[in-house]
CSV table of C-alpha atoms and ligand atoms in Angstrom, one decimal:
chain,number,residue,atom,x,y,z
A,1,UNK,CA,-114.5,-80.4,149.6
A,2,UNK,CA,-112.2,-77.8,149.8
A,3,UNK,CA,-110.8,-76.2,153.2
A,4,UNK,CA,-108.7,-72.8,154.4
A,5,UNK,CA,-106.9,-73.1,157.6
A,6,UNK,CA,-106.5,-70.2,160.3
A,7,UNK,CA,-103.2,-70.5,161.7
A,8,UNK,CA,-102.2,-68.6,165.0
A,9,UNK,CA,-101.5,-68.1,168.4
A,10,UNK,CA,-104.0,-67.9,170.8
A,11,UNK,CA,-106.0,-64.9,171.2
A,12,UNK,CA,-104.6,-63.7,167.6
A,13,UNK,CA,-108.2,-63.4,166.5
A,14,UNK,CA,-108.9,-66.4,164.9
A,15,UNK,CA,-112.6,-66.9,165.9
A,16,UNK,CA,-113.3,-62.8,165.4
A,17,UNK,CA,-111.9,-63.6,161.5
A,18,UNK,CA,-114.1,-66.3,160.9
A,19,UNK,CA,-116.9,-64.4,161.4
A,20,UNK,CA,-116.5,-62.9,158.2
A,21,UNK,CA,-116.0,-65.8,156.5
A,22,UNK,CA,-119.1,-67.6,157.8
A,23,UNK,CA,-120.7,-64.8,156.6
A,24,UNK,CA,-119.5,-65.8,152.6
A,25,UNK,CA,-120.5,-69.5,153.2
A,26,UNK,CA,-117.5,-71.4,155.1
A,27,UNK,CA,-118.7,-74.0,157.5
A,28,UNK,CA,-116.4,-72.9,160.7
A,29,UNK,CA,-114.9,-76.0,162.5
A,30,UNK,CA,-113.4,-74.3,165.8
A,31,UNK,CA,-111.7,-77.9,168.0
A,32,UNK,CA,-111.6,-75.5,170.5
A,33,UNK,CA,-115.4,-74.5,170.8
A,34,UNK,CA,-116.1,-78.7,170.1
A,35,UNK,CA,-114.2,-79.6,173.1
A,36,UNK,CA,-115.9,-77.0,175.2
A,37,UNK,CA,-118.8,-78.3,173.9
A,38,UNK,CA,-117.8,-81.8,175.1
A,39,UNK,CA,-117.1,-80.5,178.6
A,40,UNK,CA,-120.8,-78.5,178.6
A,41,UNK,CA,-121.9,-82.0,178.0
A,42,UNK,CA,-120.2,-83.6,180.7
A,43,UNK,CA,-118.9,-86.5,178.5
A,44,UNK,CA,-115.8,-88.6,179.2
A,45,UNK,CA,-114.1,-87.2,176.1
A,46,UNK,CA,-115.0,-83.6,178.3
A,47,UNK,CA,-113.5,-84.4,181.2
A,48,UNK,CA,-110.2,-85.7,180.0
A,49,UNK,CA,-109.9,-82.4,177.7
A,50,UNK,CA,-111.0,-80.1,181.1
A,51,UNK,CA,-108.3,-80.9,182.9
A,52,UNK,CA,-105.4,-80.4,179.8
A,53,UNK,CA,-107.4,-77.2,178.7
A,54,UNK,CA,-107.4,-75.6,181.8
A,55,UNK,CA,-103.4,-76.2,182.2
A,56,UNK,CA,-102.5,-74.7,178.8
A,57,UNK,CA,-102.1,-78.3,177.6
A,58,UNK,CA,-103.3,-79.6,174.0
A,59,UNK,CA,-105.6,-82.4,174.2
A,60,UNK,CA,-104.4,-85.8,172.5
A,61,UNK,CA,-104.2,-85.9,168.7
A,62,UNK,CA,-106.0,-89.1,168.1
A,63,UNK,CA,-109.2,-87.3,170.1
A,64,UNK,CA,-109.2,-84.2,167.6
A,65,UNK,CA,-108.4,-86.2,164.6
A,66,UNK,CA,-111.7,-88.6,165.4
A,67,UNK,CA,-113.7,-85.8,165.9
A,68,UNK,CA,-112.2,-83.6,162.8
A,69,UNK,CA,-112.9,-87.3,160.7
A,70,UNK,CA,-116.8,-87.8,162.1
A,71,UNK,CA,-117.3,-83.9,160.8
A,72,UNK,CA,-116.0,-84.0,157.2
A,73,UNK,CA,-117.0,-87.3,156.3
A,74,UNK,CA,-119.5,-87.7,153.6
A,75,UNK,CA,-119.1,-83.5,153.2
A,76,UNK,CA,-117.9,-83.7,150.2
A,77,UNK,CA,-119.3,-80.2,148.7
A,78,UNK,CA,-118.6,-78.3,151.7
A,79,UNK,CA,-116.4,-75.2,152.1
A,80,UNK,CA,-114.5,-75.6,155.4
A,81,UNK,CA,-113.0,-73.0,157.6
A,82,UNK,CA,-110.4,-75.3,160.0
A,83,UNK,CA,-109.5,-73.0,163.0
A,84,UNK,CA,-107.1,-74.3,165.7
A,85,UNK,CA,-106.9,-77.1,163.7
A,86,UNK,CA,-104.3,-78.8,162.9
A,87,UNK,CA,-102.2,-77.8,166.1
A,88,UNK,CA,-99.2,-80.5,165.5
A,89,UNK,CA,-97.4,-82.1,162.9
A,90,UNK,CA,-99.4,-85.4,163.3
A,91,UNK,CA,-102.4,-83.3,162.6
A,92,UNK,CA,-101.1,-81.7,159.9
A,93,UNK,CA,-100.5,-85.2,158.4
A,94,UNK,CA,-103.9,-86.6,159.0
A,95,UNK,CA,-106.0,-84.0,157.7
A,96,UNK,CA,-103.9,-84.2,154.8
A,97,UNK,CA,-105.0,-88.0,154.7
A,98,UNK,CA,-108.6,-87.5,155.6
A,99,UNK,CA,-108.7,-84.8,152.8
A,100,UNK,CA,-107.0,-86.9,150.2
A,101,UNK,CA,-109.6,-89.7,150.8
A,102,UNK,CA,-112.7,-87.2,149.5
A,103,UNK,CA,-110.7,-85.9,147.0
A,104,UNK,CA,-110.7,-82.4,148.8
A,105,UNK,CA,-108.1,-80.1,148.9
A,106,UNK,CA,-106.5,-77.7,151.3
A,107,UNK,CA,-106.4,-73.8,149.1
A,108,UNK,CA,-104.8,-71.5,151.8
A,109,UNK,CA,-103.6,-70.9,155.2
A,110,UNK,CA,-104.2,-67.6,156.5
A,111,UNK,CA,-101.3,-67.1,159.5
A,112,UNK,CA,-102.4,-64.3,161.9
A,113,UNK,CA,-99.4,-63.0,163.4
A,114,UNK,CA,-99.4,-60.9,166.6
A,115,UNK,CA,-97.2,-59.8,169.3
A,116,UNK,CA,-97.3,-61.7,172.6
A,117,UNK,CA,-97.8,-58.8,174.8
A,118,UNK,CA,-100.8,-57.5,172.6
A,119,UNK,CA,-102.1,-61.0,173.3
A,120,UNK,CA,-102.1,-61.0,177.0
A,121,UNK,CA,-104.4,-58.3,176.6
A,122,UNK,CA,-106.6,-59.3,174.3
A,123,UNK,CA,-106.8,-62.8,176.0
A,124,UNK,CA,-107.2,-61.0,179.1
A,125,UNK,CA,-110.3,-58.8,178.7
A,126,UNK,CA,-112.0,-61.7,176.5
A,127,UNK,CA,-115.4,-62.5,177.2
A,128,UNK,CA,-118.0,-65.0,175.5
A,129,UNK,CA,-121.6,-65.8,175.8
A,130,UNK,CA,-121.8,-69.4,176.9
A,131,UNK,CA,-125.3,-69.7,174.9
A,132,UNK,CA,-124.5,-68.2,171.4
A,133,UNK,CA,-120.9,-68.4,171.8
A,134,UNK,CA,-120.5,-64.6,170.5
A,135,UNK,CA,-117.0,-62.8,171.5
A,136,UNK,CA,-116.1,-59.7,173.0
A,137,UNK,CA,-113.6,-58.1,174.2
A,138,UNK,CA,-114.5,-55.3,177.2
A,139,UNK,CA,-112.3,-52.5,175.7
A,140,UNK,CA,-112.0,-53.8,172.0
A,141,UNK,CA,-115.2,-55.0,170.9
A,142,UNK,CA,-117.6,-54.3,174.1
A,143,UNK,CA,-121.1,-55.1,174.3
A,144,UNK,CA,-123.7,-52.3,174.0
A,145,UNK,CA,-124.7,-52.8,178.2
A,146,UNK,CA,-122.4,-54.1,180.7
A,147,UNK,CA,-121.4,-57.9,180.7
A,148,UNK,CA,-124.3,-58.9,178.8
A,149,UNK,CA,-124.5,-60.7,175.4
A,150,UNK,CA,-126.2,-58.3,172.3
A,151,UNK,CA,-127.5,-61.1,170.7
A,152,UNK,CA,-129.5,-62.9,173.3
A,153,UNK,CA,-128.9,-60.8,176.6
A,154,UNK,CA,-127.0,-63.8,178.4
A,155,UNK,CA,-124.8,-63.0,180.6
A,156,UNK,CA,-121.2,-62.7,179.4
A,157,UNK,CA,-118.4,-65.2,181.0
A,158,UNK,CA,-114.6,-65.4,181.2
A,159,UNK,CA,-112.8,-68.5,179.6
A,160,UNK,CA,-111.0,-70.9,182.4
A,161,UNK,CA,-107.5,-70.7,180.3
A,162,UNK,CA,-107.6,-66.7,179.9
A,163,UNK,CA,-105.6,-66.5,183.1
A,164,UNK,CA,-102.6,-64.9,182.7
A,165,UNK,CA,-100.2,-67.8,183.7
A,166,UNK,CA,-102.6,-70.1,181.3
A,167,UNK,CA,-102.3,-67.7,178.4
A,168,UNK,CA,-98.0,-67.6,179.2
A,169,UNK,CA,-98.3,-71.2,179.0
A,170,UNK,CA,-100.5,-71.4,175.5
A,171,UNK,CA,-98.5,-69.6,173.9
A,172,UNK,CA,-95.1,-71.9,175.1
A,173,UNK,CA,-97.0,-75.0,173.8
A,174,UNK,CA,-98.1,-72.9,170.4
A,175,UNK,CA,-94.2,-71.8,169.9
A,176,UNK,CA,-92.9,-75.6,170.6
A,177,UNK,CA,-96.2,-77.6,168.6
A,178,UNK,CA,-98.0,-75.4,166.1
A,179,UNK,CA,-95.2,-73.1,164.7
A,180,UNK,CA,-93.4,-75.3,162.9
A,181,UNK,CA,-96.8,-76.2,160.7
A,182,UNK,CA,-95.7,-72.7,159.0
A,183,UNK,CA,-93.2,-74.6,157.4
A,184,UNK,CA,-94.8,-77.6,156.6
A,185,UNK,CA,-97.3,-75.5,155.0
A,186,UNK,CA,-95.0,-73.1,153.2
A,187,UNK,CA,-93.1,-75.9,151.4
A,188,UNK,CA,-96.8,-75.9,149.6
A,189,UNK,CA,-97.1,-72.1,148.8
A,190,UNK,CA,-100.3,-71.8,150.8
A,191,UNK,CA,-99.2,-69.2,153.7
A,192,UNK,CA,-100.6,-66.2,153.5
A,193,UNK,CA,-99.5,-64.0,156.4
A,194,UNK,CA,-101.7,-61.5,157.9
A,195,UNK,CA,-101.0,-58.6,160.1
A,196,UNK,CA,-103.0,-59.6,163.1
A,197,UNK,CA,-102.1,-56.9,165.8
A,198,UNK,CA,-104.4,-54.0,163.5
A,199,UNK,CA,-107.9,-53.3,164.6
A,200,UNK,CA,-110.6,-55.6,164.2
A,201,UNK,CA,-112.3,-54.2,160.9
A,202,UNK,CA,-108.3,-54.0,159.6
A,203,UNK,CA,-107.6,-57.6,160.6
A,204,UNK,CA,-111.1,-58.7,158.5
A,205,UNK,CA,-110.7,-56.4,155.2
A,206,UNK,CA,-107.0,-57.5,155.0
A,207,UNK,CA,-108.2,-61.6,155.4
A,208,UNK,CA,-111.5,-60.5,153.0
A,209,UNK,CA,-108.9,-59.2,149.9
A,210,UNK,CA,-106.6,-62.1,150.4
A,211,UNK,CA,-109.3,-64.1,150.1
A,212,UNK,CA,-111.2,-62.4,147.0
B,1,LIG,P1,-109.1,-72.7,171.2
B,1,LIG,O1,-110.4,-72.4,171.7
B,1,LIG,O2,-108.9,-73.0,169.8
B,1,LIG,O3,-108.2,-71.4,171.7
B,1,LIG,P2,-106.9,-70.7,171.0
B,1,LIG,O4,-106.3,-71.2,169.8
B,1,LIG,O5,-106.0,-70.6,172.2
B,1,LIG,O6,-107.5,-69.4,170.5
B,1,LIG,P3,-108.5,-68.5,171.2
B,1,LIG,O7,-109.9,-69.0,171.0
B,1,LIG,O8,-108.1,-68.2,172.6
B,1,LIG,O9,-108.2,-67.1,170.4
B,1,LIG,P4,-108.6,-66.7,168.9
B,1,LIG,O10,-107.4,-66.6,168.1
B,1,LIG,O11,-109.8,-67.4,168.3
B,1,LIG,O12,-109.0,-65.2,169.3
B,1,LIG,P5,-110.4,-64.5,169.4
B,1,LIG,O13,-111.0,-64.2,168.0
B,1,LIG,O14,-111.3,-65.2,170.4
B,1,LIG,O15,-108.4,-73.8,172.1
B,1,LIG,C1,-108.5,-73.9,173.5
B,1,LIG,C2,-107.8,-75.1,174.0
B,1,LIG,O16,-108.4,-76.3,173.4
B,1,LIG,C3,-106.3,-75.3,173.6
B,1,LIG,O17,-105.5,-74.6,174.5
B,1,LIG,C4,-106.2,-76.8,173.7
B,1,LIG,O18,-106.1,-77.2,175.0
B,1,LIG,C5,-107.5,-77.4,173.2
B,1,LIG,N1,-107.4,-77.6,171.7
B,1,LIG,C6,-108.2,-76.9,170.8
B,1,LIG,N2,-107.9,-77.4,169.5
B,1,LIG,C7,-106.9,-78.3,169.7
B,1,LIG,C8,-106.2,-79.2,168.8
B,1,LIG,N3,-106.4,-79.1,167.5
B,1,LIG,N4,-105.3,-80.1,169.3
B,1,LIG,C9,-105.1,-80.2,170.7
B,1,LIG,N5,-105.8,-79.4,171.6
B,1,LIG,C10,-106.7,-78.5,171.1
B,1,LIG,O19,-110.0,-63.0,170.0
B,1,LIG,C11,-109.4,-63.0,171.3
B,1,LIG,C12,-109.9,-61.6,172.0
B,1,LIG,O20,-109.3,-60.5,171.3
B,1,LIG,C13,-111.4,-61.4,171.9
B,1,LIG,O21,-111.8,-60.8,173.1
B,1,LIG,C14,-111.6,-60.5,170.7
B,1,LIG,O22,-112.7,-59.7,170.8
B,1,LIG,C15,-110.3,-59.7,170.7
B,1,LIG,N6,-109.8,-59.4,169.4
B,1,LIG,C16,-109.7,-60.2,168.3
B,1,LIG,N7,-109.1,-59.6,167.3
B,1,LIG,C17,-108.8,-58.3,167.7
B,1,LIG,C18,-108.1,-57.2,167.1
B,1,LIG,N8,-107.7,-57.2,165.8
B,1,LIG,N9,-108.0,-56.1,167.9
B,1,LIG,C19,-108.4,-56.0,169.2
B,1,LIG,N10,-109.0,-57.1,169.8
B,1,LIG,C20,-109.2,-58.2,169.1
């Protein structure tokens, strides 16, 4: 098994990025869209993360660890795409465990960088399809008829944390927990910094070559 990992603050474009790389065979792992996925089901595991989600908060390690360890297990042959994940140190440390115990290993971290005022915007005018999951953005990347998804026609929603105080307060925790994994993963020579504030199709051909 080998792995990349899309490092970034929120609303950098993480999800838009891995688009193109599920399109050249990674299997996506997104904690993010798992949890909501857990809350859609109404489990206990759901609940708990609801209420932290909605406040900006990260959910507990040991919770995305279990469910990181119940997906790669026994994938030995896969190609994963990790984004949002890891999000802390501890993380860092356990995937590095879990991958070491299938003989995987980790081959690059792709850091999307972008301003935080350029975030609030894109954050802001974010919406998804809750049946396909498909992302938009309603001045960036709208959809080809009002608020409804191309794909399937659903109706288009807005994200509970992509209030503006929600967003101030992601982007706290991301400065405090996530950015120090730059260093932890530079003392390995795998960051590979991306401009992330260029257009869409910019963002994707610049992650494409660094990744040819
Ligand atoms: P998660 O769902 O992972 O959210 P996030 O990291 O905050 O990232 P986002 O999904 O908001 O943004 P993105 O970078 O994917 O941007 P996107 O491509 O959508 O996590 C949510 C919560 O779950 C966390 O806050 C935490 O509580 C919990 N959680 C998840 N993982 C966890 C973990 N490992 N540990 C603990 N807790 C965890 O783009 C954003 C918008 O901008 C879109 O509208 C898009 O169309 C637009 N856009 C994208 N790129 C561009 C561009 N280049 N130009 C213009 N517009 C663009």
């Amino acid at each position: 098994m080998n792995a990349v990992v899309l490092l970034g603050p929120p609303g950098a474009g993480k999800g838009t990025v891995a688009e193109v790389l599920v399109a050249r065979g990674f299997r996506h792992v997104s904690t993010g869209d798992l949890l909501r996925e857990q809350i859609r089901l109404g489990t206990p595991l759901g609940v708990e993360a609801q209420a932290l989600m909605d406040q900006g908060q990260f959910v507990p390690d040991d919770t995305v660890v279990g469910m990181i360890r119940d997906l790669i297990t026994g994938e030995n042959g896969s190609r994963f795409l990790f984004d949002g994940f890891p999000r802390t140190l501890v993380q860092a440390e356990k995937l590095d465990e879990l991958i070491d115990s299938i003989q995987g290993t980790i081959d690059s971290v792709l850091l999307l960088e972008c301003p935080d005022e350029v975030i609030v915007r894109r954050l802001g005018g974010r919406r998804t399809c809750a049946k396909c999951g498909a992302v938009y953005h309603m001045a960036f990347n709208p959809p080809s008829a009002g608020e409804y998804c191309d794909v399937d026609g659903c109706g288009l929603s807005q994200r509970p944390d992509d209030k503006e105080e929600t967003i101030r307060e992601r982007l706290k925790v991301y400065k405090e927990q996530t950015a120090p994994l730059v260093e932890y993963y530079e003392a390995r020579n795998l960051v590979h910094p991306v401009d992330a504030s260029m257009r869409i199709e910019e963002v994707r051909q610049a992650v494409l070559q660094l990744m040819a």
